[in-house]
Amino acid sequence: MPKVSGDQELPGVRVSARGAGRLRDGHVWVYRSDLETGSDIAAGALVRVADDRGKVLGTAFYSSSSQIAIRMLAHEAIGLGELPELLRQRVSAAVAHRKMVARDTEAYRVIFSEADFLPGLIVDRYGQMLSVQFLTQAMDAAGIRAIVLDRLQEELQPAAIVERVEARVRELEQLPAREPGLMTGTGSATKGVFTMNGVKFHFDGLHGQKTGAFLDQRENYAAAAQYAHGEALDVFCYQGGFALHLARKCSKVTGVDSSLPALEVAEENAKLNGTEIEWMEANAFDLLKDYASAGHEYDTIVLDPPAFAKTKRDLPAAARGYKELNLRALKMLRPGGILATCSCSYHVSEQELQDIVVAASLDAKRTVRLLEKRVQAKDHPIVPAVPETAYLKALVLQVV
Ligand code: SAH
């Protein structure tokens, strides 16, 4: 975490030896069960964090309701007066970092919360529009929102900034409900087209079911397209992220998703790129089962399901889900065929995903060769000391 200094008085929070150990290992969260004092602290306050012996460990944002009670901002003691400049600097640093890691795209994640040392803040860019989420009590405070928005405006000069709201997150943080909407700029800039890897996509910051794309797959789209050939099936295709990339290499592409609104945008995206893709509204599990037993064959299959394991407890069921999908896909691939299989569940490790694919390949009586092990795109940085920042895994395999 970038260094800062200061020594004004802030409310103090003492954490248990276990909580302190976690912070000393480089993590930035302390769970409520690891707090020894601090229950009377105001929601969203900036606090001084100390270990069980009183040694200062740094400065953090406090949440009065989340299980994650402490999100560290700095490993030093900083004062309230220094907070605005610290936040401005971090926003600028995040923007500067993207100049290095997010090329060939007009859409990318500008700020990724803890991975940019701005816990509780997510900012995505789609062309001239920014989409912002304030996810914690501290980040949602009026003063902090204003500081963040001002610096984003200075750095990127967006034509519009919209706020995206996750009702469930606001409930967990006991924040008042808020309507998503335009925060600055003109409404017309909230809708448009962006280009990524040379492929065009529509976005609609105010009316879409989400603000736009799964930006974290940007580099994986290009990687999958590199090996893709023949007849392709994009399972869990959403608005066509993989399918549109595959269409540049494949003779025929079919995209499958259970969401009709997503498929409608996918079709608009296909038209925008002058390409023909077959879209199917279906439950992926049912469709793969039917197609595999009917003997359908493909040369390229992408599996990009939603996170099956939202918590550790979901792991066994999630593993069964991933295995079933991979088994059916492997059965349908022709020799030399390509499988790009993803998991965005933080709780499923890369090794676990690989083990699931191996088990599926044994059941399918197919041998696979690993072409690439991949992670989320670099504009979603990974801080290894904070394992939760690494969540997306993608394996690209070839069936021998
Ligand atoms: N591959 C996409 C992102 C996929 S997100 C991209 O790169 O843009 C997961 C998608 O799975 C969502 O679009 C959701 O509508 C869809 N989905 C969830 N459950 C499903 C199911 N059982 N069958 C088919 N689609 C499903």
Short mmCIF file of C-alpha atoms and ligand atoms in Angstrom, two decimals:
data_model
loop_
_atom_site.label_atom_id
_atom_site.label_comp_id
_atom_site.label_asym_id
_atom_site.label_seq_id
_atom_site.Cartn_x
_atom_site.Cartn_y
_atom_site.Cartn_z
CA MET A 1 0.00 0.00 0.00
CA PRO A 2 1.46 3.44 -0.89
CA LYS A 3 2.97 5.20 2.17
CA VAL A 4 1.46 8.26 3.85
CA SER A 5 2.11 9.99 7.15
CA GLY A 6 0.20 11.94 9.81
CA ASP A 7 -0.78 11.84 13.43
CA GLN A 8 -4.12 13.52 14.16
CA GLU A 9 -6.42 11.94 16.73
CA LEU A 10 -8.92 9.46 15.36
CA PRO A 11 -11.21 7.00 17.11
CA GLY A 12 -9.22 3.90 17.97
CA VAL A 13 -10.06 0.27 17.30
CA ARG A 14 -8.18 -2.62 18.87
CA VAL A 15 -8.05 -5.86 17.00
CA SER A 16 -7.36 -9.35 18.34
CA ALA A 17 -4.04 -11.11 17.87
CA ARG A 18 -5.61 -13.05 15.00
CA GLY A 19 -6.85 -9.85 13.31
CA ALA A 20 -3.47 -8.19 13.79
CA GLY A 21 -1.68 -11.22 12.35
CA ARG A 22 -3.84 -11.01 9.27
CA LEU A 23 -2.96 -7.34 8.81
CA ARG A 24 0.74 -8.05 9.35
CA ASP A 25 0.49 -10.64 6.57
CA GLY A 26 -0.59 -7.84 4.25
CA HIS A 27 -4.34 -8.33 4.27
CA VAL A 28 -6.55 -5.26 4.56
CA TRP A 29 -9.69 -6.60 6.24
CA VAL A 30 -10.53 -7.27 9.85
CA TYR A 31 -13.73 -9.14 10.61
CA ARG A 32 -16.04 -7.96 13.35
CA SER A 33 -15.29 -11.12 15.35
CA ASP A 34 -11.65 -9.95 15.53
CA LEU A 35 -12.42 -6.55 17.06
CA GLU A 36 -11.66 -6.15 20.75
CA THR A 37 -13.06 -2.62 21.07
CA GLY A 38 -14.84 -0.16 18.85
CA SER A 39 -18.55 -0.95 18.92
CA ASP A 40 -19.48 2.70 19.63
CA ILE A 41 -17.71 4.09 16.56
CA ALA A 42 -19.71 6.03 13.96
CA ALA A 43 -20.68 4.32 10.71
CA GLY A 44 -18.07 4.94 8.03
CA ALA A 45 -15.56 6.64 10.36
CA LEU A 46 -11.85 6.86 9.67
CA VAL A 47 -10.22 4.96 12.54
CA ARG A 48 -6.80 4.27 13.98
CA VAL A 49 -6.19 0.52 14.17
CA ALA A 50 -4.04 -0.97 16.93
CA ASP A 51 -3.15 -4.50 17.95
CA ASP A 52 -4.14 -6.11 21.24
CA ARG A 53 -1.12 -4.45 22.93
CA GLY A 54 -1.91 -0.98 21.61
CA LYS A 55 0.69 -0.87 18.82
CA VAL A 56 -0.64 1.16 15.88
CA LEU A 57 -1.11 -0.91 12.72
CA GLY A 58 -2.53 1.81 10.51
CA THR A 59 -5.62 3.72 9.49
CA ALA A 60 -8.84 2.26 8.17
CA PHE A 61 -12.45 2.80 7.22
CA TYR A 62 -14.89 1.40 9.76
CA SER A 63 -18.24 -0.17 8.97
CA SER A 64 -20.78 -0.47 11.78
CA SER A 65 -22.77 -3.20 10.04
CA SER A 66 -20.66 -5.27 7.64
CA GLN A 67 -18.92 -8.43 8.84
CA ILE A 68 -15.84 -6.79 7.34
CA ALA A 69 -15.61 -4.14 10.07
CA ILE A 70 -12.24 -2.71 9.05
CA ARG A 71 -10.88 -1.97 5.60
CA MET A 72 -7.33 -0.64 5.82
CA LEU A 73 -6.41 2.50 3.93
CA ALA A 74 -2.81 2.84 5.09
CA HIS A 75 -0.37 0.92 7.24
CA GLU A 76 0.58 4.23 8.90
CA ALA A 77 -1.22 6.67 11.16
CA ILE A 78 -2.87 9.32 8.99
CA GLY A 79 -5.15 12.14 10.06
CA LEU A 80 -8.57 13.17 8.86
CA GLY A 81 -7.14 16.29 7.21
CA GLU A 82 -4.93 14.17 5.00
CA LEU A 83 -7.72 11.92 3.79
CA PRO A 84 -8.96 14.04 0.84
CA GLU A 85 -5.51 14.33 -0.73
CA LEU A 86 -4.81 10.64 -0.13
CA LEU A 87 -8.02 9.70 -1.93
CA ARG A 88 -7.27 12.07 -4.81
CA GLN A 89 -3.79 10.60 -5.19
CA ARG A 90 -5.14 7.06 -5.19
CA VAL A 91 -7.73 7.86 -7.85
CA SER A 92 -5.01 9.42 -10.00
CA ALA A 93 -2.70 6.45 -9.44
CA ALA A 94 -5.44 4.04 -10.49
CA VAL A 95 -6.05 6.04 -13.68
CA ALA A 96 -2.31 6.11 -14.42
CA HIS A 97 -2.04 2.34 -13.88
CA ARG A 98 -4.69 1.72 -16.56
CA LYS A 99 -2.56 3.56 -19.11
CA MET A 100 -0.11 0.68 -18.74
CA VAL A 101 -2.53 -2.27 -18.55
CA ALA A 102 -5.69 -1.37 -20.48
CA ARG A 103 -4.75 -0.77 -24.08
CA ASP A 104 -6.83 -1.52 -27.20
CA THR A 105 -10.05 -0.90 -25.35
CA GLU A 106 -12.48 1.92 -24.68
CA ALA A 107 -14.02 -0.03 -21.82
CA TYR A 108 -12.12 -1.07 -18.71
CA ARG A 109 -12.23 -1.01 -14.93
CA VAL A 110 -10.66 2.24 -13.77
CA ILE A 111 -10.82 1.52 -10.02
CA PHE A 112 -11.12 -1.91 -8.42
CA SER A 113 -11.66 -1.31 -4.72
CA GLU A 114 -9.01 -2.95 -2.49
CA ALA A 115 -6.84 -3.75 -5.51
CA ASP A 116 -6.45 0.03 -6.03
CA PHE A 117 -6.23 0.76 -2.28
CA LEU A 118 -9.66 2.41 -2.44
CA PRO A 119 -11.82 -0.10 -0.56
CA GLY A 120 -15.49 0.11 -1.44
CA LEU A 121 -15.08 2.00 -4.71
CA ILE A 122 -15.58 0.55 -8.18
CA VAL A 123 -15.38 2.63 -11.34
CA ASP A 124 -15.82 1.29 -14.87
CA ARG A 125 -15.29 3.21 -18.07
CA TYR A 126 -17.41 2.71 -21.19
CA GLY A 127 -16.31 5.14 -23.87
CA GLN A 128 -17.03 8.64 -22.56
CA MET A 129 -19.16 7.37 -19.66
CA LEU A 130 -18.02 6.37 -16.20
CA SER A 131 -20.10 4.05 -14.05
CA VAL A 132 -19.38 4.37 -10.32
CA GLN A 133 -20.36 2.21 -7.34
CA PHE A 134 -19.93 3.33 -3.72
CA LEU A 135 -20.12 0.09 -1.74
CA THR A 136 -19.32 0.93 1.88
CA GLN A 137 -20.49 3.37 4.54
CA ALA A 138 -17.22 5.31 4.32
CA MET A 139 -17.08 5.54 0.53
CA ASP A 140 -20.73 6.52 0.36
CA ALA A 141 -20.29 9.55 2.64
CA ALA A 142 -21.19 12.75 0.78
CA GLY A 143 -17.76 14.35 1.25
CA ILE A 144 -15.90 11.31 -0.06
CA ARG A 145 -18.25 10.83 -3.01
CA ALA A 146 -17.59 14.44 -4.00
CA ILE A 147 -13.80 14.10 -3.74
CA VAL A 148 -13.83 10.94 -5.87
CA LEU A 149 -16.13 12.40 -8.51
CA ASP A 150 -14.13 15.65 -8.78
CA ARG A 151 -10.87 13.81 -9.30
CA LEU A 152 -12.38 11.40 -11.84
CA GLN A 153 -13.75 14.38 -13.75
CA GLU A 154 -10.32 16.08 -13.72
CA GLU A 155 -8.44 12.94 -14.73
CA LEU A 156 -10.72 11.50 -17.41
CA GLN A 157 -13.12 14.31 -18.44
CA PRO A 158 -16.03 11.91 -18.95
CA ALA A 159 -19.11 13.25 -20.74
CA ALA A 160 -21.27 11.56 -18.10
CA ILE A 161 -20.89 9.80 -14.75
CA VAL A 162 -23.65 7.42 -13.68
CA GLU A 163 -24.10 5.72 -10.35
CA ARG A 164 -24.79 2.02 -10.28
CA VAL A 165 -26.56 0.75 -7.19
CA GLU A 166 -26.56 -2.75 -5.74
CA ALA A 167 -29.54 -2.79 -3.41
CA ARG A 168 -28.31 -5.85 -1.50
CA VAL A 169 -24.92 -4.30 -0.78
CA ARG A 170 -26.55 -1.10 0.51
CA GLU A 171 -28.75 -3.18 2.80
CA LEU A 172 -25.76 -5.06 4.20
CA GLU A 173 -24.02 -1.75 4.88
CA GLN A 174 -27.26 -0.33 6.32
CA LEU A 175 -27.18 2.52 3.84
CA PRO A 176 -30.41 4.20 2.74
CA ALA A 177 -31.82 2.95 -0.55
CA ARG A 178 -30.70 5.01 -3.51
CA GLU A 179 -31.81 5.18 -7.12
CA PRO A 180 -29.21 4.57 -9.82
CA GLY A 181 -28.87 7.47 -12.20
CA LEU A 182 -26.92 10.25 -13.83
CA MET A 183 -24.60 12.07 -11.41
CA THR A 184 -22.89 14.51 -13.76
CA GLY A 185 -22.86 15.27 -17.47
CA THR A 186 -25.39 14.66 -20.18
CA GLY A 187 -27.86 11.79 -20.45
CA SER A 188 -27.03 11.19 -24.11
CA ALA A 189 -23.49 10.12 -23.18
CA THR A 190 -24.81 7.27 -21.03
CA LYS A 191 -25.62 5.24 -24.12
CA GLY A 192 -23.34 4.33 -26.97
CA VAL A 193 -20.82 1.95 -28.44
CA PHE A 194 -17.36 0.96 -27.23
CA THR A 195 -14.66 -1.04 -28.94
CA MET A 196 -12.66 -3.79 -27.24
CA ASN A 197 -10.06 -5.88 -29.07
CA GLY A 198 -11.52 -4.40 -32.27
CA VAL A 199 -15.02 -5.76 -31.49
CA LYS A 200 -17.87 -3.29 -30.98
CA PHE A 201 -20.40 -3.46 -28.14
CA HIS A 202 -23.44 -1.40 -27.16
CA PHE A 203 -23.64 -0.02 -23.62
CA ASP A 204 -26.48 1.63 -21.76
CA GLY A 205 -25.51 2.98 -18.36
CA LEU A 206 -29.01 3.90 -17.22
CA HIS A 207 -31.33 1.29 -18.63
CA GLY A 208 -29.39 -1.95 -19.07
CA GLN A 209 -29.78 -4.75 -16.53
CA LYS A 210 -26.11 -4.09 -15.79
CA THR A 211 -24.02 -1.11 -16.89
CA GLY A 212 -22.44 -3.13 -19.63
CA ALA A 213 -19.94 -5.86 -20.20
CA PHE A 214 -18.01 -8.36 -18.13
CA LEU A 215 -14.85 -6.32 -18.54
CA ASP A 216 -12.82 -8.85 -16.56
CA GLN A 217 -12.88 -11.28 -19.53
CA ARG A 218 -11.39 -8.83 -22.04
CA GLU A 219 -8.01 -10.55 -22.37
CA ASN A 220 -9.60 -14.00 -22.21
CA TYR A 221 -11.84 -13.17 -25.19
CA ALA A 222 -8.74 -12.53 -27.26
CA ALA A 223 -6.99 -15.64 -25.91
CA ALA A 224 -9.95 -17.91 -26.69
CA ALA A 225 -10.29 -16.41 -30.17
CA GLN A 226 -6.64 -17.17 -30.86
CA TYR A 227 -7.32 -20.94 -30.79
CA ALA A 228 -10.99 -20.94 -31.85
CA HIS A 229 -12.01 -22.63 -35.08
CA GLY A 230 -14.86 -24.41 -36.84
CA GLU A 231 -18.25 -24.57 -35.15
CA ALA A 232 -18.38 -22.79 -31.80
CA LEU A 233 -20.73 -22.79 -28.83
CA ASP A 234 -20.58 -19.93 -26.28
CA VAL A 235 -22.39 -21.14 -23.16
CA PHE A 236 -23.52 -18.42 -20.71
CA CYS A 237 -22.93 -15.87 -23.45
CA TYR A 238 -24.68 -12.81 -21.85
CA GLN A 239 -24.39 -10.01 -24.44
CA GLY A 240 -22.06 -12.06 -26.62
CA GLY A 241 -18.60 -11.22 -25.24
CA PHE A 242 -16.94 -14.47 -26.29
CA ALA A 243 -19.28 -15.24 -29.19
CA LEU A 244 -18.51 -11.97 -30.99
CA HIS A 245 -14.78 -12.59 -30.66
CA LEU A 246 -15.11 -16.22 -31.80
CA ALA A 247 -17.14 -15.13 -34.83
CA ARG A 248 -13.99 -13.63 -36.33
CA LYS A 249 -12.39 -17.08 -36.46
CA CYS A 250 -15.21 -19.62 -36.61
CA SER A 251 -17.49 -20.78 -39.43
CA LYS A 252 -20.57 -20.84 -37.17
CA VAL A 253 -21.18 -19.52 -33.65
CA THR A 254 -24.08 -20.25 -31.30
CA GLY A 255 -24.55 -18.32 -28.05
CA VAL A 256 -26.65 -19.69 -25.18
CA ASP A 257 -28.02 -17.79 -22.19
CA SER A 258 -31.11 -17.94 -19.99
CA SER A 259 -31.60 -14.16 -20.13
CA LEU A 260 -33.64 -12.89 -23.06
CA PRO A 261 -32.76 -9.21 -22.44
CA ALA A 262 -29.06 -10.14 -22.59
CA LEU A 263 -29.59 -12.03 -25.86
CA GLU A 264 -31.44 -9.05 -27.36
CA VAL A 265 -28.39 -6.87 -26.74
CA ALA A 266 -26.19 -9.71 -28.04
CA GLU A 267 -28.12 -9.68 -31.33
CA GLU A 268 -27.73 -5.88 -31.57
CA ASN A 269 -24.01 -6.37 -30.98
CA ALA A 270 -23.81 -8.98 -33.74
CA LYS A 271 -25.51 -6.58 -36.18
CA LEU A 272 -23.17 -3.79 -35.12
CA ASN A 273 -20.22 -5.99 -36.08
CA GLY A 274 -21.85 -7.19 -39.29
CA THR A 275 -21.71 -10.80 -38.17
CA GLU A 276 -24.27 -13.59 -37.86
CA ILE A 277 -24.57 -15.52 -34.63
CA GLU A 278 -27.32 -17.88 -33.54
CA TRP A 279 -28.67 -16.96 -30.08
CA MET A 280 -30.59 -19.46 -27.97
CA GLU A 281 -32.53 -18.72 -24.82
CA ALA A 282 -32.08 -21.86 -22.72
CA ASN A 283 -30.98 -23.30 -19.43
CA ALA A 284 -27.39 -24.25 -20.15
CA PHE A 285 -27.54 -27.44 -18.08
CA ASP A 286 -30.59 -28.73 -19.94
CA LEU A 287 -29.29 -27.72 -23.34
CA LEU A 288 -25.84 -29.27 -22.88
CA LYS A 289 -27.43 -32.49 -21.61
CA ASP A 290 -29.78 -32.70 -24.60
CA TYR A 291 -27.13 -31.76 -27.14
CA ALA A 292 -24.53 -34.16 -25.73
CA SER A 293 -26.96 -37.09 -25.75
CA ALA A 294 -28.15 -36.16 -29.25
CA GLY A 295 -24.54 -36.39 -30.46
CA HIS A 296 -24.02 -32.73 -31.41
CA GLU A 297 -20.39 -31.86 -32.12
CA TYR A 298 -18.36 -28.65 -31.91
CA ASP A 299 -14.80 -27.50 -32.48
CA THR A 300 -14.80 -24.74 -29.87
CA ILE A 301 -16.80 -24.44 -26.64
CA VAL A 302 -16.69 -21.64 -24.06
CA LEU A 303 -18.14 -22.17 -20.58
CA ASP A 304 -18.44 -18.95 -18.56
CA PRO A 305 -21.08 -19.62 -15.89
CA PRO A 306 -22.05 -17.25 -13.08
CA ALA A 307 -20.32 -17.78 -9.72
CA PHE A 308 -21.72 -21.08 -8.43
CA ALA A 309 -19.89 -20.84 -5.10
CA LYS A 310 -20.83 -17.54 -3.47
CA THR A 311 -19.66 -18.92 -0.10
CA LYS A 312 -17.40 -21.77 0.99
CA ARG A 313 -20.47 -23.79 1.94
CA ASP A 314 -21.61 -23.84 -1.72
CA LEU A 315 -18.39 -25.56 -2.82
CA PRO A 316 -19.57 -29.19 -3.17
CA ALA A 317 -22.67 -28.20 -5.16
CA ALA A 318 -20.62 -25.77 -7.24
CA ALA A 319 -18.04 -28.46 -8.02
CA ARG A 320 -20.83 -30.77 -9.23
CA GLY A 321 -22.19 -27.97 -11.46
CA TYR A 322 -18.79 -27.19 -12.99
CA LYS A 323 -18.09 -30.87 -13.52
CA GLU A 324 -21.38 -31.51 -15.30
CA LEU A 325 -20.88 -28.58 -17.68
CA ASN A 326 -17.31 -29.55 -18.48
CA LEU A 327 -18.20 -33.20 -18.94
CA ARG A 328 -20.91 -32.44 -21.49
CA ALA A 329 -18.71 -29.95 -23.32
CA LEU A 330 -15.78 -32.37 -23.53
CA LYS A 331 -18.06 -35.09 -24.91
CA MET A 332 -19.16 -32.79 -27.73
CA LEU A 333 -15.73 -31.55 -28.80
CA ARG A 334 -14.22 -33.01 -31.96
CA PRO A 335 -10.56 -34.11 -31.83
CA GLY A 336 -8.39 -30.98 -31.76
CA GLY A 337 -11.30 -29.03 -30.31
CA ILE A 338 -10.86 -26.13 -27.91
CA LEU A 339 -12.48 -25.76 -24.50
CA ALA A 340 -12.25 -22.39 -22.73
CA THR A 341 -13.64 -23.02 -19.26
CA CYS A 342 -14.02 -20.32 -16.63
CA SER A 343 -14.94 -19.91 -12.98
CA CYS A 344 -15.51 -16.53 -11.38
CA SER A 345 -16.07 -18.10 -7.93
CA TYR A 346 -13.35 -16.85 -5.60
CA HIS A 347 -13.85 -19.99 -3.49
CA VAL A 348 -12.98 -22.33 -6.38
CA SER A 349 -9.22 -22.26 -6.82
CA GLU A 350 -7.44 -22.67 -10.12
CA GLN A 351 -6.21 -26.09 -8.97
CA GLU A 352 -9.76 -27.11 -8.05
CA LEU A 353 -11.07 -26.03 -11.45
CA GLN A 354 -8.27 -27.96 -13.12
CA ASP A 355 -9.04 -31.06 -11.01
CA ILE A 356 -12.71 -30.79 -11.98
CA VAL A 357 -11.79 -30.62 -15.67
CA VAL A 358 -9.51 -33.64 -15.32
CA ALA A 359 -12.27 -35.63 -13.59
CA ALA A 360 -14.70 -34.60 -16.34
CA SER A 361 -12.22 -35.58 -19.06
CA LEU A 362 -11.74 -39.04 -17.48
CA ASP A 363 -15.51 -39.56 -17.38
CA ALA A 364 -15.81 -38.35 -20.96
CA LYS A 365 -12.90 -40.63 -21.95
CA ARG A 366 -11.08 -37.73 -23.55
CA THR A 367 -7.54 -36.50 -23.03
CA VAL A 368 -7.00 -32.77 -22.66
CA ARG A 369 -3.92 -30.67 -23.10
CA LEU A 370 -3.61 -27.38 -21.23
CA LEU A 371 -2.90 -24.46 -23.56
CA GLU A 372 -3.27 -21.57 -21.12
CA LYS A 373 -4.06 -20.82 -17.48
CA ARG A 374 -5.52 -17.36 -17.28
CA VAL A 375 -6.92 -14.86 -14.78
CA GLN A 376 -9.00 -11.69 -14.88
CA ALA A 377 -7.90 -8.86 -17.18
CA LYS A 378 -5.12 -6.64 -15.81
CA ASP A 379 -7.42 -3.67 -15.29
CA HIS A 380 -8.83 -5.78 -12.42
CA PRO A 381 -5.52 -5.91 -10.53
CA ILE A 382 -4.60 -8.74 -8.20
CA VAL A 383 -2.94 -7.99 -4.85
CA PRO A 384 -1.58 -11.39 -3.79
CA ALA A 385 -1.64 -10.50 -0.09
CA VAL A 386 -5.39 -9.97 -0.48
CA PRO A 387 -6.41 -13.27 -2.11
CA GLU A 388 -10.02 -12.09 -2.56
CA THR A 389 -8.80 -9.70 -5.30
CA ALA A 390 -8.07 -12.76 -7.50
CA TYR A 391 -11.34 -14.42 -8.41
CA LEU A 392 -11.52 -15.26 -12.11
CA LYS A 393 -9.87 -18.37 -13.55
CA ALA A 394 -9.94 -19.45 -17.16
CA LEU A 395 -8.35 -22.60 -18.57
CA VAL A 396 -7.90 -22.99 -22.30
CA LEU A 397 -7.58 -26.65 -23.25
CA GLN A 398 -7.36 -28.74 -26.35
CA VAL A 399 -9.01 -32.11 -26.63
CA VAL A 400 -6.57 -34.54 -28.17
N1 SAH B 1 -19.67 -14.82 -20.93
C1 SAH B 1 -20.33 -13.58 -20.60
C2 SAH B 1 -20.60 -13.41 -19.14
C3 SAH B 1 -21.42 -14.50 -18.51
S1 SAH B 1 -22.13 -14.06 -17.00
C4 SAH B 1 -19.49 -12.41 -21.11
O1 SAH B 1 -18.30 -12.58 -21.34
O2 SAH B 1 -20.02 -11.32 -21.26
C5 SAH B 1 -23.17 -15.39 -16.69
C6 SAH B 1 -24.39 -15.48 -17.59
O3 SAH B 1 -25.01 -16.72 -17.30
C7 SAH B 1 -25.44 -14.42 -17.42
O4 SAH B 1 -25.65 -13.79 -18.66
C8 SAH B 1 -26.70 -15.18 -16.99
O5 SAH B 1 -27.88 -14.67 -17.61
C9 SAH B 1 -26.40 -16.56 -17.49
N2 SAH B 1 -27.03 -17.69 -16.79
C10 SAH B 1 -27.14 -17.90 -15.46
N3 SAH B 1 -27.66 -19.11 -15.21
C11 SAH B 1 -27.88 -19.71 -16.42
C12 SAH B 1 -28.38 -20.98 -16.84
N4 SAH B 1 -28.74 -21.90 -15.94
N5 SAH B 1 -28.43 -21.23 -18.15
C13 SAH B 1 -28.05 -20.33 -19.06
N6 SAH B 1 -27.56 -19.12 -18.72
C14 SAH B 1 -27.48 -18.81 -17.43
#
